[in-house]
PDB file of C-alpha atoms (C1' of nucleotides) in Angstrom:
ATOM      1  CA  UNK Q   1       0.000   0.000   0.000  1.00  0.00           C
ATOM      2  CA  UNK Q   2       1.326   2.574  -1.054  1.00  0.00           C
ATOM      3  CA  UNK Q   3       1.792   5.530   1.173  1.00  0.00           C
ATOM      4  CA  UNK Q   4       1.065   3.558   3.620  1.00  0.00           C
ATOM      5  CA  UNK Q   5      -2.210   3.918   4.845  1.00  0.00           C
ATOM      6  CA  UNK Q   6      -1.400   5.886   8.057  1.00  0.00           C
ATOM      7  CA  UNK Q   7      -4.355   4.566   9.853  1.00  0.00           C
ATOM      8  CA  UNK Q   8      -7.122   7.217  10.141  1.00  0.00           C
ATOM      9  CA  UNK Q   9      -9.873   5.750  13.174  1.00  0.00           C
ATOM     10  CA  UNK Q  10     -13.454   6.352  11.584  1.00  0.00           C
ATOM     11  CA  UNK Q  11     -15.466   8.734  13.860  1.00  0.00           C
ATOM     12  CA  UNK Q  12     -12.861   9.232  16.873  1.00  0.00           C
ATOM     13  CA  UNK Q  13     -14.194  10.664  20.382  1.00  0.00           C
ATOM     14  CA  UNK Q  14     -13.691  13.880  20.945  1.00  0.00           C
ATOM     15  CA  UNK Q  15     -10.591  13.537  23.633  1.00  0.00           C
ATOM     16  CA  UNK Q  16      -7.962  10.638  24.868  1.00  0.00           C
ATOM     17  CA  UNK Q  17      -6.477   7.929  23.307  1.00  0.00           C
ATOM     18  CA  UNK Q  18      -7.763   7.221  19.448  1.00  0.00           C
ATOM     19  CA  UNK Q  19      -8.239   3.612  18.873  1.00  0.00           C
ATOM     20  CA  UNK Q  20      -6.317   2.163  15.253  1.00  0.00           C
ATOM     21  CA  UNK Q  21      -9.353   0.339  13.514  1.00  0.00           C
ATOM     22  CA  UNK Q  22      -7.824  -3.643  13.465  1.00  0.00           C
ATOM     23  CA  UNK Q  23      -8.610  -4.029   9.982  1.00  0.00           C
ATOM     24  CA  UNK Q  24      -6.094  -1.140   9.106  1.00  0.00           C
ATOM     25  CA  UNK Q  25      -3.356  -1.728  11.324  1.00  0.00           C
ATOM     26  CA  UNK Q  26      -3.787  -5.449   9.775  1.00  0.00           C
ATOM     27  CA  UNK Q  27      -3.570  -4.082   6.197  1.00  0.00           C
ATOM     28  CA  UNK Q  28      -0.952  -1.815   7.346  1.00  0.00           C
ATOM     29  CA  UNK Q  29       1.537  -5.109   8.304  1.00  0.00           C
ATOM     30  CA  UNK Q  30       1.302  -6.934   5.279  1.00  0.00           C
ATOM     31  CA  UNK Q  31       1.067  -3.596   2.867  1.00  0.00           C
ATOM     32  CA  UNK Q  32       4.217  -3.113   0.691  1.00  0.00           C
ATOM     33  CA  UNK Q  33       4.701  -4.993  -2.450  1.00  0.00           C
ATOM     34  CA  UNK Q  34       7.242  -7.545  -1.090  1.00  0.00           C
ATOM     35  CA  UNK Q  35       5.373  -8.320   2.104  1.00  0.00           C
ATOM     36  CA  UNK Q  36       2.964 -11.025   1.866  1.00  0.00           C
ATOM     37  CA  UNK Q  37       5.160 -12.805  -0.959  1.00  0.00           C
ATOM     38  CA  UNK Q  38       7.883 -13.042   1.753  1.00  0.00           C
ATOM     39  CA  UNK Q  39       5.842 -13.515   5.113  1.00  0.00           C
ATOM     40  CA  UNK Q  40       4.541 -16.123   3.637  1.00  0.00           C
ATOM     41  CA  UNK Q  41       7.851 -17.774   1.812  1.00  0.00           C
ATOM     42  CA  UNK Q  42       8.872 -17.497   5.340  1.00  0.00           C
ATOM     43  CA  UNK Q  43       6.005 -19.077   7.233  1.00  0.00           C
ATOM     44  CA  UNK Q  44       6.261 -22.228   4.565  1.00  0.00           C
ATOM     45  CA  UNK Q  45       9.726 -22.600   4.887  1.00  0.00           C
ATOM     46  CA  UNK Q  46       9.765 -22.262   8.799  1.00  0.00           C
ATOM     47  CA  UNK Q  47      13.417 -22.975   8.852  1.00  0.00           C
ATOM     48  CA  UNK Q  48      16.116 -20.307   9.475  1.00  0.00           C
ATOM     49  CA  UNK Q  49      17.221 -19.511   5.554  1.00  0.00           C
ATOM     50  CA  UNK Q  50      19.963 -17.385   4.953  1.00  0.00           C
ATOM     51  CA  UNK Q  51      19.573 -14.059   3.003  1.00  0.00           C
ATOM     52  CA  UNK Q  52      20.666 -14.161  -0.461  1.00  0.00           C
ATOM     53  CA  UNK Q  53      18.956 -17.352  -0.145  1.00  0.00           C
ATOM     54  CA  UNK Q  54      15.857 -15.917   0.595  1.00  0.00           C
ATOM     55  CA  UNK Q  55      16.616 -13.481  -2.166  1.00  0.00           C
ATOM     56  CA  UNK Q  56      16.871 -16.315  -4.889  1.00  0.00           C
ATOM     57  CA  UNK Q  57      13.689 -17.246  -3.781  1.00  0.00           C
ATOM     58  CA  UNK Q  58      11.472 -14.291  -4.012  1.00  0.00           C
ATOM     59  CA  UNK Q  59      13.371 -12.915  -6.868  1.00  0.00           C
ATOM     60  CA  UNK Q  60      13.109 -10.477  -8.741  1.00  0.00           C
ATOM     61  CA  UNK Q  61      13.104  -8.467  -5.415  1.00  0.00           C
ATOM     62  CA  UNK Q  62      15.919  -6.154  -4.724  1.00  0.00           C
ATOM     63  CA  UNK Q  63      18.158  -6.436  -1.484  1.00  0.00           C
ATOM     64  CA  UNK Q  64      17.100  -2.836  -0.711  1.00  0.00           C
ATOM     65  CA  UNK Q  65      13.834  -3.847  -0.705  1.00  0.00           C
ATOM     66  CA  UNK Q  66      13.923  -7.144   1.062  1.00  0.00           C
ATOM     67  CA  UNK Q  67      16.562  -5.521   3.545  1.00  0.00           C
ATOM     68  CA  UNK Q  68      13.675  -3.139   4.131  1.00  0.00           C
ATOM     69  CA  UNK Q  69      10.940  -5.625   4.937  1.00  0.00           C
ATOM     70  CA  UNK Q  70      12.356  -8.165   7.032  1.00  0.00           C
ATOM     71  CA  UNK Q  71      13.819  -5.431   9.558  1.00  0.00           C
ATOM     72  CA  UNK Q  72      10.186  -4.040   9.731  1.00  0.00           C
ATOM     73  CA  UNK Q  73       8.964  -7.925  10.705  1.00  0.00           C
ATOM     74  CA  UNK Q  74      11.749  -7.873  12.895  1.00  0.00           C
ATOM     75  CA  UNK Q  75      10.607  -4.756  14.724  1.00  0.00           C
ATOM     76  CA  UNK Q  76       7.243  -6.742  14.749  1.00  0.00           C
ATOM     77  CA  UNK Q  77       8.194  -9.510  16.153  1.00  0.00           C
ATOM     78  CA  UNK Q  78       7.000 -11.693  13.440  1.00  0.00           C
ATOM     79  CA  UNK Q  79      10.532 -12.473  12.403  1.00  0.00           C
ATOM     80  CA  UNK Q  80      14.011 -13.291  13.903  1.00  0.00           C
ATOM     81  CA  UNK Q  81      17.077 -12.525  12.960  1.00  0.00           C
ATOM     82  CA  UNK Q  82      20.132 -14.615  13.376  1.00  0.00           C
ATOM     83  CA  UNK Q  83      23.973 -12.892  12.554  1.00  0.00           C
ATOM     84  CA  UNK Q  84      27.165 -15.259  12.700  1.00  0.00           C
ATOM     85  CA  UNK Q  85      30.411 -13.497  12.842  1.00  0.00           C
ATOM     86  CA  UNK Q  86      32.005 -15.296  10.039  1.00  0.00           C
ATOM     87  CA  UNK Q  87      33.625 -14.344   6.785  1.00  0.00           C
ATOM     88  CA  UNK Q  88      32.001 -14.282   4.537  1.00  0.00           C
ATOM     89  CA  UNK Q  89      29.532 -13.262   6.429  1.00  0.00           C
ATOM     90  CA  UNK Q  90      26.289 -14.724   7.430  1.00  0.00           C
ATOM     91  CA  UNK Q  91      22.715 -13.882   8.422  1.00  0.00           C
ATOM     92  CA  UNK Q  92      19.564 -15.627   8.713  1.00  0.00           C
ATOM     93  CA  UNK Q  93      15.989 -14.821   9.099  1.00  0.00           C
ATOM     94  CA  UNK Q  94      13.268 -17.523  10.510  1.00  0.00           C
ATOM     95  CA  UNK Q  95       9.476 -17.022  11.347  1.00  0.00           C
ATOM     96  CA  UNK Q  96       8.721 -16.487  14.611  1.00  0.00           C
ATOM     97  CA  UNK Q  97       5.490 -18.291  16.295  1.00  0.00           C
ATOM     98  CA  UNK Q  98       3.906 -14.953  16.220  1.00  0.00           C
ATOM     99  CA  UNK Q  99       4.353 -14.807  12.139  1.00  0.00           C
ATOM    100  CA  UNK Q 100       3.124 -18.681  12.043  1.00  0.00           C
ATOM    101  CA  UNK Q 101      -0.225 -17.851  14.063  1.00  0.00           C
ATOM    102  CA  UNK Q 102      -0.918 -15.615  10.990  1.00  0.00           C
ATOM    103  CA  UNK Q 103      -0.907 -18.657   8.722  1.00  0.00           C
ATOM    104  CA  UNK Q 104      -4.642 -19.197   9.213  1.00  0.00           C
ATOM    105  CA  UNK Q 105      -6.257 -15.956   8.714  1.00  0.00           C
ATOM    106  CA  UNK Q 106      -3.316 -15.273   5.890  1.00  0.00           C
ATOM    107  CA  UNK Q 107      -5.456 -18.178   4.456  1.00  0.00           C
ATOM    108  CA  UNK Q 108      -8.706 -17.336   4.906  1.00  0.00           C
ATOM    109  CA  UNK Q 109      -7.918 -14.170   2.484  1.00  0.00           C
ATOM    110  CA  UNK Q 110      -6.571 -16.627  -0.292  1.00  0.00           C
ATOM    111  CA  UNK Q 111      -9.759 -18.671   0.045  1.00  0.00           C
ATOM    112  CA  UNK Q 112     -12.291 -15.404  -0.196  1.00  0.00           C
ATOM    113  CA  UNK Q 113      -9.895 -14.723  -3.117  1.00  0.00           C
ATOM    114  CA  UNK Q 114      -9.814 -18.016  -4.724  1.00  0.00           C
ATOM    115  CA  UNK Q 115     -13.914 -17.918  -4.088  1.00  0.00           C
ATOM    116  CA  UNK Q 116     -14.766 -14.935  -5.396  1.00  0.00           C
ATOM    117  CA  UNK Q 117     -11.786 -13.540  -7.002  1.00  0.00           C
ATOM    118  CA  UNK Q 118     -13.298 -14.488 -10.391  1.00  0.00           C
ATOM    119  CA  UNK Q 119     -16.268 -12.656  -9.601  1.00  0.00           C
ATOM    120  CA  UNK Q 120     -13.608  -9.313  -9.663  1.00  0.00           C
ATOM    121  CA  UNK Q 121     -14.272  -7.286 -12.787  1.00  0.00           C
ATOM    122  CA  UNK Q 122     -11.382  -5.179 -13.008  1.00  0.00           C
ATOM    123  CA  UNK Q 123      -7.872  -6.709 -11.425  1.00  0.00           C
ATOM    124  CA  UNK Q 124      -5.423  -3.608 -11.386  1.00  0.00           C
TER     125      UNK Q 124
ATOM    126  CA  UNK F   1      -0.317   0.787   1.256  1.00  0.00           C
ATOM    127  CA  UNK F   2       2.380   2.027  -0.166  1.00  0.00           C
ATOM    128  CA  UNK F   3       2.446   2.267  -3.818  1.00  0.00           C
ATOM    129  CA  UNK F   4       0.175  -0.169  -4.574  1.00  0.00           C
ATOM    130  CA  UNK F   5       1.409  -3.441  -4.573  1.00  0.00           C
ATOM    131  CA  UNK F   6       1.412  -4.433  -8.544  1.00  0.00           C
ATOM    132  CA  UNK F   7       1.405  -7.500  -7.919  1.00  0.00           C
ATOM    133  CA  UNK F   8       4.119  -9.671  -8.721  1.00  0.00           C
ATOM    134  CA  UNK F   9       3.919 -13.452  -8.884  1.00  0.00           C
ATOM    135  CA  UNK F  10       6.945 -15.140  -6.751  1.00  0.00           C
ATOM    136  CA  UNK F  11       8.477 -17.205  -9.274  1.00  0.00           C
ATOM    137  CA  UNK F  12       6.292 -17.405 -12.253  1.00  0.00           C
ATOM    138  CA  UNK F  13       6.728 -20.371 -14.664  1.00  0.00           C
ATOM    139  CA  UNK F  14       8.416 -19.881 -17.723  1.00  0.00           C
ATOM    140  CA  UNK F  15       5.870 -18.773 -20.080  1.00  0.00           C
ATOM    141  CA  UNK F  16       2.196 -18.898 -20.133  1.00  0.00           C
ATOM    142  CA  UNK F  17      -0.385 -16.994 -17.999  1.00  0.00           C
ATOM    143  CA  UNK F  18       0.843 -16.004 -14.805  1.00  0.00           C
ATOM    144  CA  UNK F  19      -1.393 -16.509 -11.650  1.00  0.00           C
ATOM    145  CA  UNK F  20      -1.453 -14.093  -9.397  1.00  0.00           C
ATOM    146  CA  UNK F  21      -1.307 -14.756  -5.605  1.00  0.00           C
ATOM    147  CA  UNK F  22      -4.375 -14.976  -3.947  1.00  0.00           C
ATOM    148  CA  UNK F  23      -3.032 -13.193  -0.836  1.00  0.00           C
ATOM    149  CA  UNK F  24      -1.350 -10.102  -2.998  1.00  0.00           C
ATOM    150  CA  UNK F  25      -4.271  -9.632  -4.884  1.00  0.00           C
ATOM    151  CA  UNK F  26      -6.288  -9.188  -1.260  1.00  0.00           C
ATOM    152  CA  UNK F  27      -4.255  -7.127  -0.261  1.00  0.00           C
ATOM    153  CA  UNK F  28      -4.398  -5.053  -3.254  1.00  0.00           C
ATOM    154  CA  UNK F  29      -8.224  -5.097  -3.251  1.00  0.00           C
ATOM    155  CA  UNK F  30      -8.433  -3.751   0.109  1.00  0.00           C
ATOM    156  CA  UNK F  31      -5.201  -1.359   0.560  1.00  0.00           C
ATOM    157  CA  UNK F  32      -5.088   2.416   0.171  1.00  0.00           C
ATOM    158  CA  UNK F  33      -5.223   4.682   3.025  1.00  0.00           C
ATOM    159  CA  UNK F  34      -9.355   4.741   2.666  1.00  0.00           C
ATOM    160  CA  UNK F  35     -10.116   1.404   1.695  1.00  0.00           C
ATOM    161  CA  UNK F  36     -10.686  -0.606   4.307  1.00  0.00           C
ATOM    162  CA  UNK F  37     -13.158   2.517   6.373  1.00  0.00           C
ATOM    163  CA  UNK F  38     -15.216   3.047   3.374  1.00  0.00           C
ATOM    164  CA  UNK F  39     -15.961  -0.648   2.358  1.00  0.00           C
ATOM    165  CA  UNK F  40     -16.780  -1.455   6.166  1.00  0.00           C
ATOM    166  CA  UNK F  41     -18.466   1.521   6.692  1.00  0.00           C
ATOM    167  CA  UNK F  42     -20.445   0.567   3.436  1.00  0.00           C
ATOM    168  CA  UNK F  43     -21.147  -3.417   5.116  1.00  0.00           C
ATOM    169  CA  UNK F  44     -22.108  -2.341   8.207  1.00  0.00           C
ATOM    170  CA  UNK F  45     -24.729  -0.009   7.017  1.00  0.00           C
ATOM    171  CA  UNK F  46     -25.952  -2.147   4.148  1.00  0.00           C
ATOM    172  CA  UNK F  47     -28.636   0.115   2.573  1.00  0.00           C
ATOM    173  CA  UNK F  48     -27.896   2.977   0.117  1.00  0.00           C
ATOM    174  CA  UNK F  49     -26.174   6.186   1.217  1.00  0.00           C
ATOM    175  CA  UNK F  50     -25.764   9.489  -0.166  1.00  0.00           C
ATOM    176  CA  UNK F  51     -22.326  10.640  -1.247  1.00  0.00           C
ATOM    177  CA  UNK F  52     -22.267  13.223   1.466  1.00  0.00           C
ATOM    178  CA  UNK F  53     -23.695  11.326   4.029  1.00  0.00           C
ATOM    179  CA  UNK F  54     -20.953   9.031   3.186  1.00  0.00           C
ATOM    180  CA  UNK F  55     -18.477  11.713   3.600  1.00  0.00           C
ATOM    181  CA  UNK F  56     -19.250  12.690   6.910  1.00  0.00           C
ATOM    182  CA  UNK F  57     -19.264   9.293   7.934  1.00  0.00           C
ATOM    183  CA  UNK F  58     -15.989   9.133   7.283  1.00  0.00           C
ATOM    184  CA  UNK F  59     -14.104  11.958   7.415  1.00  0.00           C
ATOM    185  CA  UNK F  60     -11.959  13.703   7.201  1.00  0.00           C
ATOM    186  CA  UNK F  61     -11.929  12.028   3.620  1.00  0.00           C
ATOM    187  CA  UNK F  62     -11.938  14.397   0.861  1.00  0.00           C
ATOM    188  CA  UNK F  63     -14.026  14.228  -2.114  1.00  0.00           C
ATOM    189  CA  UNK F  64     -11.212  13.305  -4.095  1.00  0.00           C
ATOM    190  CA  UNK F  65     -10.632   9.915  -2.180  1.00  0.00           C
ATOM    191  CA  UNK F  66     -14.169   8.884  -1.643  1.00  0.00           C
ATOM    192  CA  UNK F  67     -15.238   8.838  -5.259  1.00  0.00           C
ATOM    193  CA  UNK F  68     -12.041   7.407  -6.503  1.00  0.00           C
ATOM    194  CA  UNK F  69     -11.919   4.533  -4.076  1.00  0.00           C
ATOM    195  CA  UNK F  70     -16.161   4.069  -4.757  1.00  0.00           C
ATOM    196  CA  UNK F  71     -15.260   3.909  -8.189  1.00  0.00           C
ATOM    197  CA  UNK F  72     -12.682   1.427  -7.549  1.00  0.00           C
ATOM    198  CA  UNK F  73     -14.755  -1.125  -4.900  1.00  0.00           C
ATOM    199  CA  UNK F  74     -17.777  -0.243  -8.035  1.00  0.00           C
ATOM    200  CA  UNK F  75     -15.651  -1.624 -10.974  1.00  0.00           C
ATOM    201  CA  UNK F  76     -14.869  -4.351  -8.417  1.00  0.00           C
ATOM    202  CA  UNK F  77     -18.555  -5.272  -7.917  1.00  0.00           C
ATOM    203  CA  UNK F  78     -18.516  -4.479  -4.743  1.00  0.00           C
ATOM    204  CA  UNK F  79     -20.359  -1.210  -4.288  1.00  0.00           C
ATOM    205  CA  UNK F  80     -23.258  -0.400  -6.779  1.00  0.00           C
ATOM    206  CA  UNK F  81     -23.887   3.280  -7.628  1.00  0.00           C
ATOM    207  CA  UNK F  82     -27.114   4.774  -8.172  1.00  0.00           C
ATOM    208  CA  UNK F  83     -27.359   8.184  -9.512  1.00  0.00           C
ATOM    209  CA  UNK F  84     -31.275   9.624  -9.709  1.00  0.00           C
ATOM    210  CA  UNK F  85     -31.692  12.521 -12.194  1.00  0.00           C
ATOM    211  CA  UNK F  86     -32.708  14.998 -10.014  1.00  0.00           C
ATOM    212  CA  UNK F  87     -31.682  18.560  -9.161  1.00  0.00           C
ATOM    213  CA  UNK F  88     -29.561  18.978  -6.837  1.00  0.00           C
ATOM    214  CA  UNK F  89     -28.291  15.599  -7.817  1.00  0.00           C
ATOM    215  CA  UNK F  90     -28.239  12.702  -5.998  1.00  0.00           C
ATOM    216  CA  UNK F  91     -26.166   9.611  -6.222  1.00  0.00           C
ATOM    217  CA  UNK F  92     -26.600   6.536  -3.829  1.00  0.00           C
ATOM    218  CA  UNK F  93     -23.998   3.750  -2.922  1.00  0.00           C
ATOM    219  CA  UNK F  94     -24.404   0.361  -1.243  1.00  0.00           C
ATOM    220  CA  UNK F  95     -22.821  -2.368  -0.674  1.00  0.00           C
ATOM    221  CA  UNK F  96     -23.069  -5.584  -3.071  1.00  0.00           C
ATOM    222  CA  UNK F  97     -23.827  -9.261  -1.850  1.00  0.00           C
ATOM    223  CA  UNK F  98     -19.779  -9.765  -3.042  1.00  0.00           C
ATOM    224  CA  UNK F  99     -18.839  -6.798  -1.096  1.00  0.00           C
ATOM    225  CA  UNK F 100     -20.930  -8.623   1.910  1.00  0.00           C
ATOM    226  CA  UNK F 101     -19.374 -11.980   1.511  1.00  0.00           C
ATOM    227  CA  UNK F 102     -15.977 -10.041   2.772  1.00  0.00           C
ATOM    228  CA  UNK F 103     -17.213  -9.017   6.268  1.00  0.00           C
ATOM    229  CA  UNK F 104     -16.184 -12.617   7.797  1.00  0.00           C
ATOM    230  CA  UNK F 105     -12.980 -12.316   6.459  1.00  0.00           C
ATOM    231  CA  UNK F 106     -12.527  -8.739   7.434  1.00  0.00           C
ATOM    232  CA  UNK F 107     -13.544  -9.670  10.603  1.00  0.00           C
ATOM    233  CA  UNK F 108     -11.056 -12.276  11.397  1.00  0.00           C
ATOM    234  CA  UNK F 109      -8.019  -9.697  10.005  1.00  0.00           C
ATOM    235  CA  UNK F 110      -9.881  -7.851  12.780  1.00  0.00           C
ATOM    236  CA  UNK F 111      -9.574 -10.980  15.211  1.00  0.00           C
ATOM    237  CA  UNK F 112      -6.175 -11.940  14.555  1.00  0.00           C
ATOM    238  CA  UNK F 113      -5.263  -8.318  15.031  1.00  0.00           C
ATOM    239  CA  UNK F 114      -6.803  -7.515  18.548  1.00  0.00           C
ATOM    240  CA  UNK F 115      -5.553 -10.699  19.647  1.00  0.00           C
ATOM    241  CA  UNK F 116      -1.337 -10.646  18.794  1.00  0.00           C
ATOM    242  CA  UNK F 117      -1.680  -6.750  18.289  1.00  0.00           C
ATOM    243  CA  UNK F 118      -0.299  -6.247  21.524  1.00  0.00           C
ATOM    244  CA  UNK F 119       2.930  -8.170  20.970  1.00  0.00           C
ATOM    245  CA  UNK F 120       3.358  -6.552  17.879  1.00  0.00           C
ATOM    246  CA  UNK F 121       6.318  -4.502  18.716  1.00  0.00           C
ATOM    247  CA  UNK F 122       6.595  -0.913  16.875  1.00  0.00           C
ATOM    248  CA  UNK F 123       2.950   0.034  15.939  1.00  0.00           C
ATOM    249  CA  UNK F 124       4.429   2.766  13.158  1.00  0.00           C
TER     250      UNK F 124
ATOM    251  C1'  DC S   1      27.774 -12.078   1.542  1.00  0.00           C
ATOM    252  C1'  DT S   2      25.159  -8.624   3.630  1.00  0.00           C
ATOM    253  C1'  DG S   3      23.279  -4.258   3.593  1.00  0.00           C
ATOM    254  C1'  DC S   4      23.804   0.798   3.724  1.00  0.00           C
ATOM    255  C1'  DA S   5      23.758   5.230   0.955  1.00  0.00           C
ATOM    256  C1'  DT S   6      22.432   7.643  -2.884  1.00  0.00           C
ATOM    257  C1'  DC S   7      19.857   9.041  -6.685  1.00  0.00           C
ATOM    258  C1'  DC S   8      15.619   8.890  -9.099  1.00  0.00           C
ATOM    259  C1'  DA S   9      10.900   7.905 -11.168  1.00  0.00           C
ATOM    260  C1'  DC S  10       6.427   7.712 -10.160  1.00  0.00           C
ATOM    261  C1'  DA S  11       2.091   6.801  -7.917  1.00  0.00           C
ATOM    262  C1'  DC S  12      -0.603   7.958  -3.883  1.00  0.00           C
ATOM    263  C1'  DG S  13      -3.112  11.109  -1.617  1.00  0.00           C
ATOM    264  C1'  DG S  14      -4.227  16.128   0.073  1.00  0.00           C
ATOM    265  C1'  DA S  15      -5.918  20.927  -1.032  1.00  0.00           C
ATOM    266  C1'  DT S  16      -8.254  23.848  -3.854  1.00  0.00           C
ATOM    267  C1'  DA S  17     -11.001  25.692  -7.507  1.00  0.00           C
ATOM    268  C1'  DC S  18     -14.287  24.945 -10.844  1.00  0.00           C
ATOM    269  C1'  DT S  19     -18.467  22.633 -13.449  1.00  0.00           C
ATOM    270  C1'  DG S  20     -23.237  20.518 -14.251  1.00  0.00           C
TER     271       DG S  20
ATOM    272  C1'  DC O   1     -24.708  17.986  -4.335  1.00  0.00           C
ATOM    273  C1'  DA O   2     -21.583  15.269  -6.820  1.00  0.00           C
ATOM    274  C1'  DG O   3     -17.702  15.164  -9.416  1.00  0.00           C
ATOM    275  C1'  DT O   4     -13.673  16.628 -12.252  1.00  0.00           C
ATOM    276  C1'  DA O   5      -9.310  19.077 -12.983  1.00  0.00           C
ATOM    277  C1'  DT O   6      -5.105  20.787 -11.348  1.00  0.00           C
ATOM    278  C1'  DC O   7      -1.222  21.462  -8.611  1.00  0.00           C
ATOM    279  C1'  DC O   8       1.888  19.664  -5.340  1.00  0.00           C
ATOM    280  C1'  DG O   9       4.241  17.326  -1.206  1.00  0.00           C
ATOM    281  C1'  DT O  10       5.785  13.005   0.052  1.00  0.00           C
ATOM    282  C1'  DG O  11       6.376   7.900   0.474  1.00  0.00           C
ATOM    283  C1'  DT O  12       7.533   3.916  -1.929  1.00  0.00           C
ATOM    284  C1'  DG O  13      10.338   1.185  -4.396  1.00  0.00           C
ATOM    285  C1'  DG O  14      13.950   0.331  -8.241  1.00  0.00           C
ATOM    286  C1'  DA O  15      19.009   0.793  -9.742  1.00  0.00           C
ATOM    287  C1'  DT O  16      23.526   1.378  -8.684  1.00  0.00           C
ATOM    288  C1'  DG O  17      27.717   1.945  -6.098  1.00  0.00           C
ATOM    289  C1'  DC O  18      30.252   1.259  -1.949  1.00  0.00           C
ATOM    290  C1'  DA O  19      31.635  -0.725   2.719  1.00  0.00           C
ATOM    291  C1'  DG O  20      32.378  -4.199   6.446  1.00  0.00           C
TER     292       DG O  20
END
DNA sequence: CTGCATCCACACGGATACTG
DNA sequence: CAGTATCCGTGTGGATGCAG
């Protein structure tokens, strides 16, 4: 998503804490181009894989890009990062049970799709 | 959502048609800073609306936003527009049986989200 | 090998003014 | 009232070069 959908509460009270509507702050984790394709690459795998690895796999993204990602699932908690001091160096990423518990609903949007994707006029 | 998520297919076959994931293609459908308030806005109310009515509902959308993202979810089949000939004008949207058939799933993005939002680290 | 820094193109989304 | 047109700031994401 683009910009990335800042989360705007529908009708807020007037004072105090806002409340992020769910639905957005869930949109707002897996928004990005490269972020379902490699949540989920991760989730399947489950394993720790190492990062060009990971790279080969999701290709054609860029390391910026997949750099970019997996640091924000780290921050998340959703993924774990692993360094070794070694030369050449080496780092790998693995999902964390927090990422796997998305499995489920991460499939429940693939079945609506799958269901009534077809149904979609227009897909841009 | 960021840019919006073109969809790309994690390593597409060869040649042939490419099929898209089910998961991106979600993602797409509901991302954009507005999406996700004005379709459940539009489910939980279920009858027709006015355009302004709309508005307030959900503001502080501008008009800009509303009608591109109804014209979207329309081409989409999952809003259907009514405009009656009438001065001043009116034009009515609502929800479609399709656009209905998401709330479940919404809901359990919703679900997933109260429940491990809280160990979700950085909120930004 | 990993990943940061830089530059850059472009699409999203806001504000405003104008039309039927 | 509903919608379009325009201008513009900014985030996103790609390409490339460099460093540890």
């Amino acid at each position: 998503m683009p910009h990335h959908i800042p989360a705007a509460p529908p009708s807020s009270p007037p004072s105090g804490t806002i409340e992020p509507c769910p639905m957005v702050s869930f949109v707002n984790l897996v928004s990005g181009k490269w972020a379902i394709p490699i949540l989920y690459r991760l989730i399947v795998i489950g394993v720790a894989v190492r990062f060009s690895e990971l790279q080969r796999a999701i290709a054609p993204i860029t390391q910026k890009e997949l750099t970019r990602q997996l640091r924000l699932f780290e921050r998340r908690g959703l993924v774990r990062r692993q360094v070794y001091a070694e030369v050449p160096p080496r780092v790998e990423y693995q999902i964390t049970a927090l990422g796997q518990s998305l499995r489920p609903t991460l499939d429940s949007l693939a079945d609506w799709m799958r269901t009534h994707g077809e149904a979609l006029a227009g897909d841009d």
